[in-house]
CSV table of C-alpha atoms and ligand atoms in Angstrom, one decimal:
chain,number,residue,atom,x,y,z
A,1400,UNK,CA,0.0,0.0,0.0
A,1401,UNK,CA,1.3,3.2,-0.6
A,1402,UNK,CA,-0.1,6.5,1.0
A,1403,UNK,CA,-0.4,8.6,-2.3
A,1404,UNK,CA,-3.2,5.6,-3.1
A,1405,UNK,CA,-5.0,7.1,-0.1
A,1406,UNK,CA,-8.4,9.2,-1.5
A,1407,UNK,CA,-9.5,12.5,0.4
A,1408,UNK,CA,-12.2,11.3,2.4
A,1409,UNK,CA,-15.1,13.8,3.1
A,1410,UNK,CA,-17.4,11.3,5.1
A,1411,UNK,CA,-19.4,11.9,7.6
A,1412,UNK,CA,-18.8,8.3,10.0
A,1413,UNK,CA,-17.0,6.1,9.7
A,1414,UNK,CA,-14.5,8.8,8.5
A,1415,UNK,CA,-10.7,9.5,8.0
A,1416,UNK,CA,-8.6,8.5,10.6
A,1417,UNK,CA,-4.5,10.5,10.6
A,1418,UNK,CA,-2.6,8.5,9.3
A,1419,UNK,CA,0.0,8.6,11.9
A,1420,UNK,CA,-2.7,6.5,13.9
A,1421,UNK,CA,-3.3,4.1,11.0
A,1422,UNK,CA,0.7,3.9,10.7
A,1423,UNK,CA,1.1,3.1,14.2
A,1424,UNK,CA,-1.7,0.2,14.4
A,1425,UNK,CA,-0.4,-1.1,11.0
A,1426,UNK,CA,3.2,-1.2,13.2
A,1427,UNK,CA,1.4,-2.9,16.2
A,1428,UNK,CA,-1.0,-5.3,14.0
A,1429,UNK,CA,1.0,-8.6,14.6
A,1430,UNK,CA,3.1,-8.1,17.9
A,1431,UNK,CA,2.0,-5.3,20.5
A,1432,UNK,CA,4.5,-4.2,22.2
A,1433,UNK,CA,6.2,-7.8,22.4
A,1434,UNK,CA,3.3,-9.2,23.8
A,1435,UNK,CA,3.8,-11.6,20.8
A,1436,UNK,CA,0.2,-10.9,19.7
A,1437,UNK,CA,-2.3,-8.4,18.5
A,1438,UNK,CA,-4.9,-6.2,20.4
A,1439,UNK,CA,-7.2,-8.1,18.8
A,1440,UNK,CA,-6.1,-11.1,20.0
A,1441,UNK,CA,-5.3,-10.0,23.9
A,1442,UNK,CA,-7.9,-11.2,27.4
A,1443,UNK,CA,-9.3,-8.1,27.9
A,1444,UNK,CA,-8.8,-9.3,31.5
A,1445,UNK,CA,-4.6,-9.1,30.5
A,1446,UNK,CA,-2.4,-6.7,32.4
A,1447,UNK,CA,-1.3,-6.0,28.8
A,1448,UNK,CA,-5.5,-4.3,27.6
A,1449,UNK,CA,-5.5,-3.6,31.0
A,1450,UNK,CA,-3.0,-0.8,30.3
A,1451,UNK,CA,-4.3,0.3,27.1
A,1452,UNK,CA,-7.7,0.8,28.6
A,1453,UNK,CA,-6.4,2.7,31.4
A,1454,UNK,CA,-4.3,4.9,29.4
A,1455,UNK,CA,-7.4,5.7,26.8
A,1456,UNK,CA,-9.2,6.5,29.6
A,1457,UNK,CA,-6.4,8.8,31.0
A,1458,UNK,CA,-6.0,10.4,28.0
A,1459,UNK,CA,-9.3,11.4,27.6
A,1460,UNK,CA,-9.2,12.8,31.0
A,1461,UNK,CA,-6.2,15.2,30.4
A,1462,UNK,CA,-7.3,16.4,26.8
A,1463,UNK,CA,-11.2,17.3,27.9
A,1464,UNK,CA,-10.1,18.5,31.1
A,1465,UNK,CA,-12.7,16.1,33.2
A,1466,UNK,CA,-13.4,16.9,36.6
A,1467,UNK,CA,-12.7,13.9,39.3
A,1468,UNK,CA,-16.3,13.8,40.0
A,1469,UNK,CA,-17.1,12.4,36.7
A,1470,UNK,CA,-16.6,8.7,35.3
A,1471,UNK,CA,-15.5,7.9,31.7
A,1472,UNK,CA,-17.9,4.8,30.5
A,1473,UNK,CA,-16.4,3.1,27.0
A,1474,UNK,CA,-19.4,1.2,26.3
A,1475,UNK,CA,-20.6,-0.8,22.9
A,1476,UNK,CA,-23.5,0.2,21.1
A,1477,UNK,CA,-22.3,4.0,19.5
A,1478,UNK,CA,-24.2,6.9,20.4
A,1479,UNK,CA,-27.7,5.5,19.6
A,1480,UNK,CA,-27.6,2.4,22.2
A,1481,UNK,CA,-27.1,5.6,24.9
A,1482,UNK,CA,-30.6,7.3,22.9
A,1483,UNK,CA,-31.9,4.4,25.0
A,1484,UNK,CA,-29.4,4.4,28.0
A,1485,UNK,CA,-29.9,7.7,29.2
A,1486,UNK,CA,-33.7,7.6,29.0
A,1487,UNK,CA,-33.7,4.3,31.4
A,1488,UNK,CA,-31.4,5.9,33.7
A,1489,UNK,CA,-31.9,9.6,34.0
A,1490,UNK,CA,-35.5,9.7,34.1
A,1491,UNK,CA,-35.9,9.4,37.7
A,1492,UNK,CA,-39.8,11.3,38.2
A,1493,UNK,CA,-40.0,10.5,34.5
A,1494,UNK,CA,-39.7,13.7,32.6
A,1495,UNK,CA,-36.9,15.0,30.2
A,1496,UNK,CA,-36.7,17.5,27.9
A,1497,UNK,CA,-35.3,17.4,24.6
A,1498,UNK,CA,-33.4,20.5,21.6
A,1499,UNK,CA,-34.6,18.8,18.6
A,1500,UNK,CA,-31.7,21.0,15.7
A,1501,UNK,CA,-31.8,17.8,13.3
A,1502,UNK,CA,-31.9,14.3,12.9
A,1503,UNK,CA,-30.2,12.6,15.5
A,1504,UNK,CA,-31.7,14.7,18.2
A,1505,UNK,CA,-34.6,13.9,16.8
A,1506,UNK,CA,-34.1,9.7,17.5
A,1507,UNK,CA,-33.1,10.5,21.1
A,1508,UNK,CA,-36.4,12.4,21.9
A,1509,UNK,CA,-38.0,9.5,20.0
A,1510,UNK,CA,-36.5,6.8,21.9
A,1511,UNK,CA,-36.5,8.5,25.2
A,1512,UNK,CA,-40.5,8.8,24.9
A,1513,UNK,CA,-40.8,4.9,24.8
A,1514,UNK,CA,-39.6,5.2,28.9
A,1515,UNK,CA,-41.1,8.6,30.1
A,1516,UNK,CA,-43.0,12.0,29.5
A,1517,UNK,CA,-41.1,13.6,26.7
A,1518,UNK,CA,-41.2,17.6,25.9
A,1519,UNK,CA,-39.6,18.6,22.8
A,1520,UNK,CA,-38.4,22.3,24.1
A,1521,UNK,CA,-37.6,23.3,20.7
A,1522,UNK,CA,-38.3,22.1,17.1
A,1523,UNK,CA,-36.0,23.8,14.1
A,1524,UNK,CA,-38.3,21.8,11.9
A,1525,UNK,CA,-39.9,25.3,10.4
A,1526,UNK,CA,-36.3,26.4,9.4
A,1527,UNK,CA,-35.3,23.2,8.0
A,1528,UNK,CA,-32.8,23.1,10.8
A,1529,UNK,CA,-30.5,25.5,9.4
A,1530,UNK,CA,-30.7,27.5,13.3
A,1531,UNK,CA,-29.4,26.6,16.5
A,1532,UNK,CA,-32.0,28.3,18.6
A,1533,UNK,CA,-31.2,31.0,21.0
A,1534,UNK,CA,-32.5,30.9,25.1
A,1535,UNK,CA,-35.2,32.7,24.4
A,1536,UNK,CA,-36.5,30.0,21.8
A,1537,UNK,CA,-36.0,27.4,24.3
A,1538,UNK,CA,-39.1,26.2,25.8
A,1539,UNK,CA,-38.0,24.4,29.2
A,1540,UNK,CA,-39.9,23.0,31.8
A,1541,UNK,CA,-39.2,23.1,35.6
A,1542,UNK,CA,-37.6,20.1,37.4
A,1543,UNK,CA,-37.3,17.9,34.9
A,1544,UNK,CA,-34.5,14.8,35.0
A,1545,UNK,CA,-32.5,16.4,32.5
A,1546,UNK,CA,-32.5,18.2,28.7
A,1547,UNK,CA,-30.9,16.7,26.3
A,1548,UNK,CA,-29.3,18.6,23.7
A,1549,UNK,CA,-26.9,17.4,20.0
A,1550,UNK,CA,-23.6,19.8,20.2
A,1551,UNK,CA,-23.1,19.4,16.4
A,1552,UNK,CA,-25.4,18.4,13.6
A,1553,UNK,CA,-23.9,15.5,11.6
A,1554,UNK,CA,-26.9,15.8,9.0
A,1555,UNK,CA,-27.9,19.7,8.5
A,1556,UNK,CA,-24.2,20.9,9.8
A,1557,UNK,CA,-25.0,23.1,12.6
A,1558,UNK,CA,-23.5,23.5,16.0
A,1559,UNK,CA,-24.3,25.1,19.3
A,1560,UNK,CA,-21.5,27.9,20.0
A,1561,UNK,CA,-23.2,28.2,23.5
A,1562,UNK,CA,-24.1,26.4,26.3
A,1563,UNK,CA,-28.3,27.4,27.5
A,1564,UNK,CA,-29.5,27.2,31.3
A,1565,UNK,CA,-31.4,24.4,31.6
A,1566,UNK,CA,-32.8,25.5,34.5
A,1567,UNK,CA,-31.0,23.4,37.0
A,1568,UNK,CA,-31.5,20.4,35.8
A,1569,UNK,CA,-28.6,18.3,34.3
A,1570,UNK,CA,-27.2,18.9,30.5
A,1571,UNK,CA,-27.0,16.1,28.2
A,1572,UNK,CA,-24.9,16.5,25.0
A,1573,UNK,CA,-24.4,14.3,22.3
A,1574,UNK,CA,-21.1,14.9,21.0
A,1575,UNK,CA,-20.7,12.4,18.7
A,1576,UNK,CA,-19.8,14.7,15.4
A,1577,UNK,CA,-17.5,17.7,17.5
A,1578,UNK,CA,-15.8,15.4,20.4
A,1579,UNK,CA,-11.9,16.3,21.0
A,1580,UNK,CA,-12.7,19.0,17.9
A,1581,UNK,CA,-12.4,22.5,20.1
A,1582,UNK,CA,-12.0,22.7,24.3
A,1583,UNK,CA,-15.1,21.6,26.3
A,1584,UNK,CA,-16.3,23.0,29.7
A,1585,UNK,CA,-17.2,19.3,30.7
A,1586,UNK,CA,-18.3,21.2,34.6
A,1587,UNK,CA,-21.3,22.2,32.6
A,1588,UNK,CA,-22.4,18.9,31.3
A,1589,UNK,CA,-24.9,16.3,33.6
A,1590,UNK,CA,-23.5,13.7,30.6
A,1591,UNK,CA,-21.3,14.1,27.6
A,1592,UNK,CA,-21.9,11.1,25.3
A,1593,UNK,CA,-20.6,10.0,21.5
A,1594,UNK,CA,-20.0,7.3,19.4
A,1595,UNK,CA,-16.1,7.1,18.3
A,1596,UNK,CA,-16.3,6.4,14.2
A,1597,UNK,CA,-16.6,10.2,13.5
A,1598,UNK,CA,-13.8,12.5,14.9
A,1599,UNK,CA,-12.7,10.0,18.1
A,1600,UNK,CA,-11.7,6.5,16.1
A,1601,UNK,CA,-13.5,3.7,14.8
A,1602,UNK,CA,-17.1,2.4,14.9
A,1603,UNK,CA,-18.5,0.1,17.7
A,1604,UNK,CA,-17.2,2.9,21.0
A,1605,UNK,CA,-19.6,5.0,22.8
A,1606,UNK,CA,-18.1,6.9,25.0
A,1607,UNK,CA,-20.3,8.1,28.5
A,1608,UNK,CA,-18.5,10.9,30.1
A,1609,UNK,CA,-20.8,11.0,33.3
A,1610,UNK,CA,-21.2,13.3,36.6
A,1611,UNK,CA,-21.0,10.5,39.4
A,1612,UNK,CA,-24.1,11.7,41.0
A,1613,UNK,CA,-26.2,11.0,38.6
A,1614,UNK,CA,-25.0,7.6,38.5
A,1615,UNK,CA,-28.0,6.0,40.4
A,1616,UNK,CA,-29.1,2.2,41.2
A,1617,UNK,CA,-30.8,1.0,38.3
A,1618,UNK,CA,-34.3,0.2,37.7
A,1619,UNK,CA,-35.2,-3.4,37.9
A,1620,UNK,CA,-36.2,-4.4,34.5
A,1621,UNK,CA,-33.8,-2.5,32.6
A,1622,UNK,CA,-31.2,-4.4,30.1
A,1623,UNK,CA,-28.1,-4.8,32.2
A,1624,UNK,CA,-25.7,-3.2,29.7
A,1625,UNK,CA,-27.7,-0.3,29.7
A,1626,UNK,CA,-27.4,0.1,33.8
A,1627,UNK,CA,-24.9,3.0,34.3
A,1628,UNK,CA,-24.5,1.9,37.9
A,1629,UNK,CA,-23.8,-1.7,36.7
A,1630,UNK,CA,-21.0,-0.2,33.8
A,1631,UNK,CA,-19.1,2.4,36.0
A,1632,UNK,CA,-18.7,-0.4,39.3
A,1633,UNK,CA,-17.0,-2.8,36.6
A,1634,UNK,CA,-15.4,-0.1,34.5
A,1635,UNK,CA,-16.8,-0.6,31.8
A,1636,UNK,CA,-16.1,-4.6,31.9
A,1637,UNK,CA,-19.1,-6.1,33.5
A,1638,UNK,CA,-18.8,-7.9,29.8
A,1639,UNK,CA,-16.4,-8.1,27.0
A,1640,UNK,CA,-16.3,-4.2,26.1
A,1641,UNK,CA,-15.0,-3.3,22.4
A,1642,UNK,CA,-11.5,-3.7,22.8
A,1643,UNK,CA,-9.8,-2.5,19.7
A,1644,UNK,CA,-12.4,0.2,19.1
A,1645,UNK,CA,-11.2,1.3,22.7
A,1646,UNK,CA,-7.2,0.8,21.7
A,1647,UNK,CA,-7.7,2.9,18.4
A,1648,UNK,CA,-10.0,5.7,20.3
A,1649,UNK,CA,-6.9,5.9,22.8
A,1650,UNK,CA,-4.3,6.2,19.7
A,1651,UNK,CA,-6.1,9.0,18.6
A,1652,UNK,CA,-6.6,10.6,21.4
A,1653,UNK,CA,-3.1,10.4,21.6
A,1654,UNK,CA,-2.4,12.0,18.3
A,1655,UNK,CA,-4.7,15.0,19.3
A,1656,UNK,CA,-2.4,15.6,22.4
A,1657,UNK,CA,1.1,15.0,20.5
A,1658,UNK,CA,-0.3,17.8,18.1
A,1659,UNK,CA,-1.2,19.9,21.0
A,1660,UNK,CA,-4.4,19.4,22.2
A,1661,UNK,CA,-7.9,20.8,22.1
A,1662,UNK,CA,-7.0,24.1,21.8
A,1663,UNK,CA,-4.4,23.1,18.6
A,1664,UNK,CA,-7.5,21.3,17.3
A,1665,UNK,CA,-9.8,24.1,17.6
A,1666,UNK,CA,-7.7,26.6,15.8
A,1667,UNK,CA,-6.9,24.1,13.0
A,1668,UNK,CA,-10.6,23.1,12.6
A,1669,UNK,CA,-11.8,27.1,12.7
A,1670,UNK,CA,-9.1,27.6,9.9
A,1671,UNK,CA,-10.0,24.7,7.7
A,1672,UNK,CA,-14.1,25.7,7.9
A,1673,UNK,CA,-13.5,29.4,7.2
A,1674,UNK,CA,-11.5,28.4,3.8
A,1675,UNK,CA,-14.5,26.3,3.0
A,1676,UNK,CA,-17.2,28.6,4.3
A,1677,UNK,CA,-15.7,32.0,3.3
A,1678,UNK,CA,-16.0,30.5,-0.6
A,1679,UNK,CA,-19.0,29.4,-0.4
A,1680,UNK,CA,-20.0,32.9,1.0
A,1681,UNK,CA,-18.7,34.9,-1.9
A,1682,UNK,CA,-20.0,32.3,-4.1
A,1683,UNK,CA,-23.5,32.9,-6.2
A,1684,UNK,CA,-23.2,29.7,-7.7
A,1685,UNK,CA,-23.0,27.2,-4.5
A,1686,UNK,CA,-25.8,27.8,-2.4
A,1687,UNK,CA,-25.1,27.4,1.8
A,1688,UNK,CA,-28.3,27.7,3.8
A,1689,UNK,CA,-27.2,27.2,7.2
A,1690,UNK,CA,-27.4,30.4,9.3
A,1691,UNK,CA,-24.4,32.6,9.9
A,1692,UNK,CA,-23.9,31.5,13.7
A,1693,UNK,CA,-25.2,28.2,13.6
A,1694,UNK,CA,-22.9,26.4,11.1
A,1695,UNK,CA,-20.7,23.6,11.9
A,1696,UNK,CA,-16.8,23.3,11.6
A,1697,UNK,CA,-17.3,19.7,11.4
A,1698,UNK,CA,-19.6,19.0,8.8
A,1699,UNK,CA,-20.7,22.0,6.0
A,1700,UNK,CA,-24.1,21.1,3.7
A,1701,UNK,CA,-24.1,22.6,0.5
A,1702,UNK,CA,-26.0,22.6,-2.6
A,1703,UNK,CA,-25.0,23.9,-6.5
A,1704,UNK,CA,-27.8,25.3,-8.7
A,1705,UNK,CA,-29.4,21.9,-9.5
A,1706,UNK,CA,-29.5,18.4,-8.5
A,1707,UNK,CA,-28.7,17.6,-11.7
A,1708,UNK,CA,-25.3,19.3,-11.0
A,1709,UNK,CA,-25.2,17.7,-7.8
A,1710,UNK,CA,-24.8,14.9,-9.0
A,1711,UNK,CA,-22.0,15.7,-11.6
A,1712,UNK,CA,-20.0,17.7,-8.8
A,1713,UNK,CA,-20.0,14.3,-7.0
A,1714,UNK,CA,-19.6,12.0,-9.6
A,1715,UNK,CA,-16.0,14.5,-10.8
A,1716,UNK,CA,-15.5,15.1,-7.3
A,1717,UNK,CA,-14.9,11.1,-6.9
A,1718,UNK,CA,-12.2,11.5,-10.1
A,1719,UNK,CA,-10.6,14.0,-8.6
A,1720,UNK,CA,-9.3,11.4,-5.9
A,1721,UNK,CA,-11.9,12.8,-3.0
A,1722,UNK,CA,-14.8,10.6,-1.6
A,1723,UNK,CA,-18.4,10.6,0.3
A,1724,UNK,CA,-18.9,14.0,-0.9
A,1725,UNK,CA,-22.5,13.2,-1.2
A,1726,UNK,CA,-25.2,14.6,0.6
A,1727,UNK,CA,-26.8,12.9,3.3
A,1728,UNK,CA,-30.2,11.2,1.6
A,1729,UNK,CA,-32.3,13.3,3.9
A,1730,UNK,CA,-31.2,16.6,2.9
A,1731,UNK,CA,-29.3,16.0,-0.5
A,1732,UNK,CA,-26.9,18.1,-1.9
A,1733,UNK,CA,-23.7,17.7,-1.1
A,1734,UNK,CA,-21.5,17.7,2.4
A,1735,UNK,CA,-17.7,17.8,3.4
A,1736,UNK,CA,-17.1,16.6,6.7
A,1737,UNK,CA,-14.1,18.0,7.8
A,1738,UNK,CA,-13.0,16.2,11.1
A,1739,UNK,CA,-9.4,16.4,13.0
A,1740,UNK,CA,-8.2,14.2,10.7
A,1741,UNK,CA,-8.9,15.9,7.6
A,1742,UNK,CA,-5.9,18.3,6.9
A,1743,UNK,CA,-5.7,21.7,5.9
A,1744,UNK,CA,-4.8,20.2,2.7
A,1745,UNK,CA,-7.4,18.2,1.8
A,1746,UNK,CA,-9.7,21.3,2.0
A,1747,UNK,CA,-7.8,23.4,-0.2
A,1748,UNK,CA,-7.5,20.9,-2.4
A,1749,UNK,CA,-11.8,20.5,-2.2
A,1750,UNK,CA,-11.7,24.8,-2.7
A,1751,UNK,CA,-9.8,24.4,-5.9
A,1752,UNK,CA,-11.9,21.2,-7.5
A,1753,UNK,CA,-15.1,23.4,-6.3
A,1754,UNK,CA,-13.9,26.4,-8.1
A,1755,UNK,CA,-13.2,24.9,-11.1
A,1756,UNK,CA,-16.5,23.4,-11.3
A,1757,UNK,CA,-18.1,26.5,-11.1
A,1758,UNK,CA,-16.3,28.3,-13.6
A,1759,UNK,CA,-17.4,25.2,-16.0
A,1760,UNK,CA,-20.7,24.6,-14.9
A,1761,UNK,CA,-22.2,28.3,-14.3
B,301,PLP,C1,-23.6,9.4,13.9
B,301,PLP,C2,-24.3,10.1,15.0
B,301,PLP,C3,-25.1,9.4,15.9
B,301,PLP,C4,-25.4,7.9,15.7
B,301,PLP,O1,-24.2,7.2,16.1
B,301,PLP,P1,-24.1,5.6,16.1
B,301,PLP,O2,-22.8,5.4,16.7
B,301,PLP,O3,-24.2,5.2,14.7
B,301,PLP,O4,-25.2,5.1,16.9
B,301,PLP,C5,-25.7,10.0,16.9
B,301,PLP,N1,-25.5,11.4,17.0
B,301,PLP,C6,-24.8,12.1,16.2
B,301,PLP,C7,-24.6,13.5,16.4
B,301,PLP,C8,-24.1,11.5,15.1
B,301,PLP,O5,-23.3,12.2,14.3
């Protein structure tokens, strides 16, 4: 395999990984560290996983800043199996409201009305969720279990640049699509939750970053690897958890701190989304809907005049050596998702191919 072989690779999740992570599990495939075998292949009860599980966990820790009240779950399932989690273990009197800003928020408040009373504080429905909304559009009840919110919208690309009052009750975010992508206040959060495949590592990870107080007994009848109580006594092991997914989520996490962190990540990410958004600003033949302080650094929605066009853009777009440029199938069009592991780079390069496409196709 050689790396110029490698395609720019715009999706959403799964999505590019660095390739200094890719390098260095290609370099550990057949013998970890002497252990004469691969992660794969390792007890999960060995001292050997042991250590990588500790030291993923520890890494998180130091890169998000978590307070020592709070326990870092690495359970299977993605985000969606904690749709279902939280809802059977938050919802103490039953109530929870939920920010509905696009699809996935959308599937949480859908799941967590199977267990409880439901309240969908806001809908961006009306605007096609091009908004994140303000406080004042926030419609939140008194003493509820918690309100659940999605910090960056995979589908619509939108993100919340602030963090609303809730009125005391506990903040749930799912972070899936921004995780490790700029510095978090995790103090503010009840939960912090995401599945790895998009900017954290490699599909089959959820990650449950937890304030230990709301860790409560669990309910009777609830599936056991949903009981938060049951997860954070074993640490995560109460069963075989997802090993490599958890070795790879570590060697990432790794690579974000050898290339200096959150903060590093944060003004890379704000440079690569201006190059991208600032053209498609000036630009009368792309069309970008999403509102001026609502739009995503991870994940930018586009369209060009016709769908017709559309689909040429991503049928050249795939010729040009770039892939999943594709719009999701619920909004069309066409989307970069531009991760921590996409490079400056690979953007400019995307600026150039879209440039030239307008000046043949307009
Ligand atoms: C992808 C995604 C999900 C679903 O994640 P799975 O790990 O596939 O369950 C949920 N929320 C957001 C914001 C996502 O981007």
């Amino acid at each position: 395999m050689t790396d110029q072989k490698r395609v720019y690779n715009f999706a959403a999740g799964p999505s590019t990984l660095p390739l200094e992570v890719l390098k260095t599990a290609q370099e550990q495939m057949l013998n970890y560290k002497g252990s004469g075998m691969s992660v794969m292949e390792m007890s999960h009860r060995s001292s050997a996983y042991q250590e990588i599980f500790d030291e993923t966990k520890a890494t998180l820790k130091r890169l998000l800043k978590i307070p020592d009240n709070y326990k870092i779950l690495l359970l299977h399932g993605g985000a969606t199996q904690q749709f279902s989690a939280l809802a059977l273990n938050l919802m103490q009197t039953g109530k929870a409201d939920y920010i509905v800003t696009g699809s996935f928020s959308g599937k949480a408040a859908k799941e967590a009305a199977k267990f409880g009373d439901v309240h969908i504080a806001y809908d961006g429905k009306e605007n096609n969720y091009t908004h994140i909304p303000t406080q004042d559009e926030l419609d939140i009840r008194e003493g509820v279990d918690y309100v659940h919110l999605c910090e960056n919208n995979t589908i619509y690309g939108t993100e919340w640049n602030y963090v609303p009052d809730t009125k005391g009750a506990p903040l749930v975010a799912d972070m899936s699509s921004d995780i490790l992508s700029r510095p978090v206040d995790v103090s503010k959060y009840g939960v912090i939750y995401a599945g790895a495949q998009k900017n954290m590592g490699i599909a089959g990870l959820g990650v449950v970053i937890i304030r230990e107080d709301l860790i409560k007994p669990h309910k009777e009848n609830i599936p056991v690897l949903a009981e938060y109580d049951t997860m954070a006594a074993k640490d995560s092991m109460y069963n075989t958890p997802p090993a490599y997914a958890i070795y790879m989520a570590g060697l990432v996490a790794k690579w974000v701190e050898d290339q200096g962190g959150l903060e590093e990540m944060a003004k890379r990410n704000e440079k690569k989304a201006k190059l991208l958004q600032d053209y498609l600003d000036q630009s009368d033949f792309y069309n970008y809907p999403t509102e001026a302080g609502s739009r995503s650094r991870m994940n930018v929605a586009f369209t060009t005049p016709s769908k017709e066009l559309d689909a040429k853009f991503v049928k050249e777009s795939i010729a040009a050596g770039m892939t999943n440029l594709k719009g999701h199938r619920l909004v069309g069009g066409i989307r970069a998702s531009i991760y921590n592991a996409m490079t400056y780079e690979g953007v400019e390069y995307l600026v150039n191919f879209m440039k030239k496409f307008e000046e043949e196709n307009k």
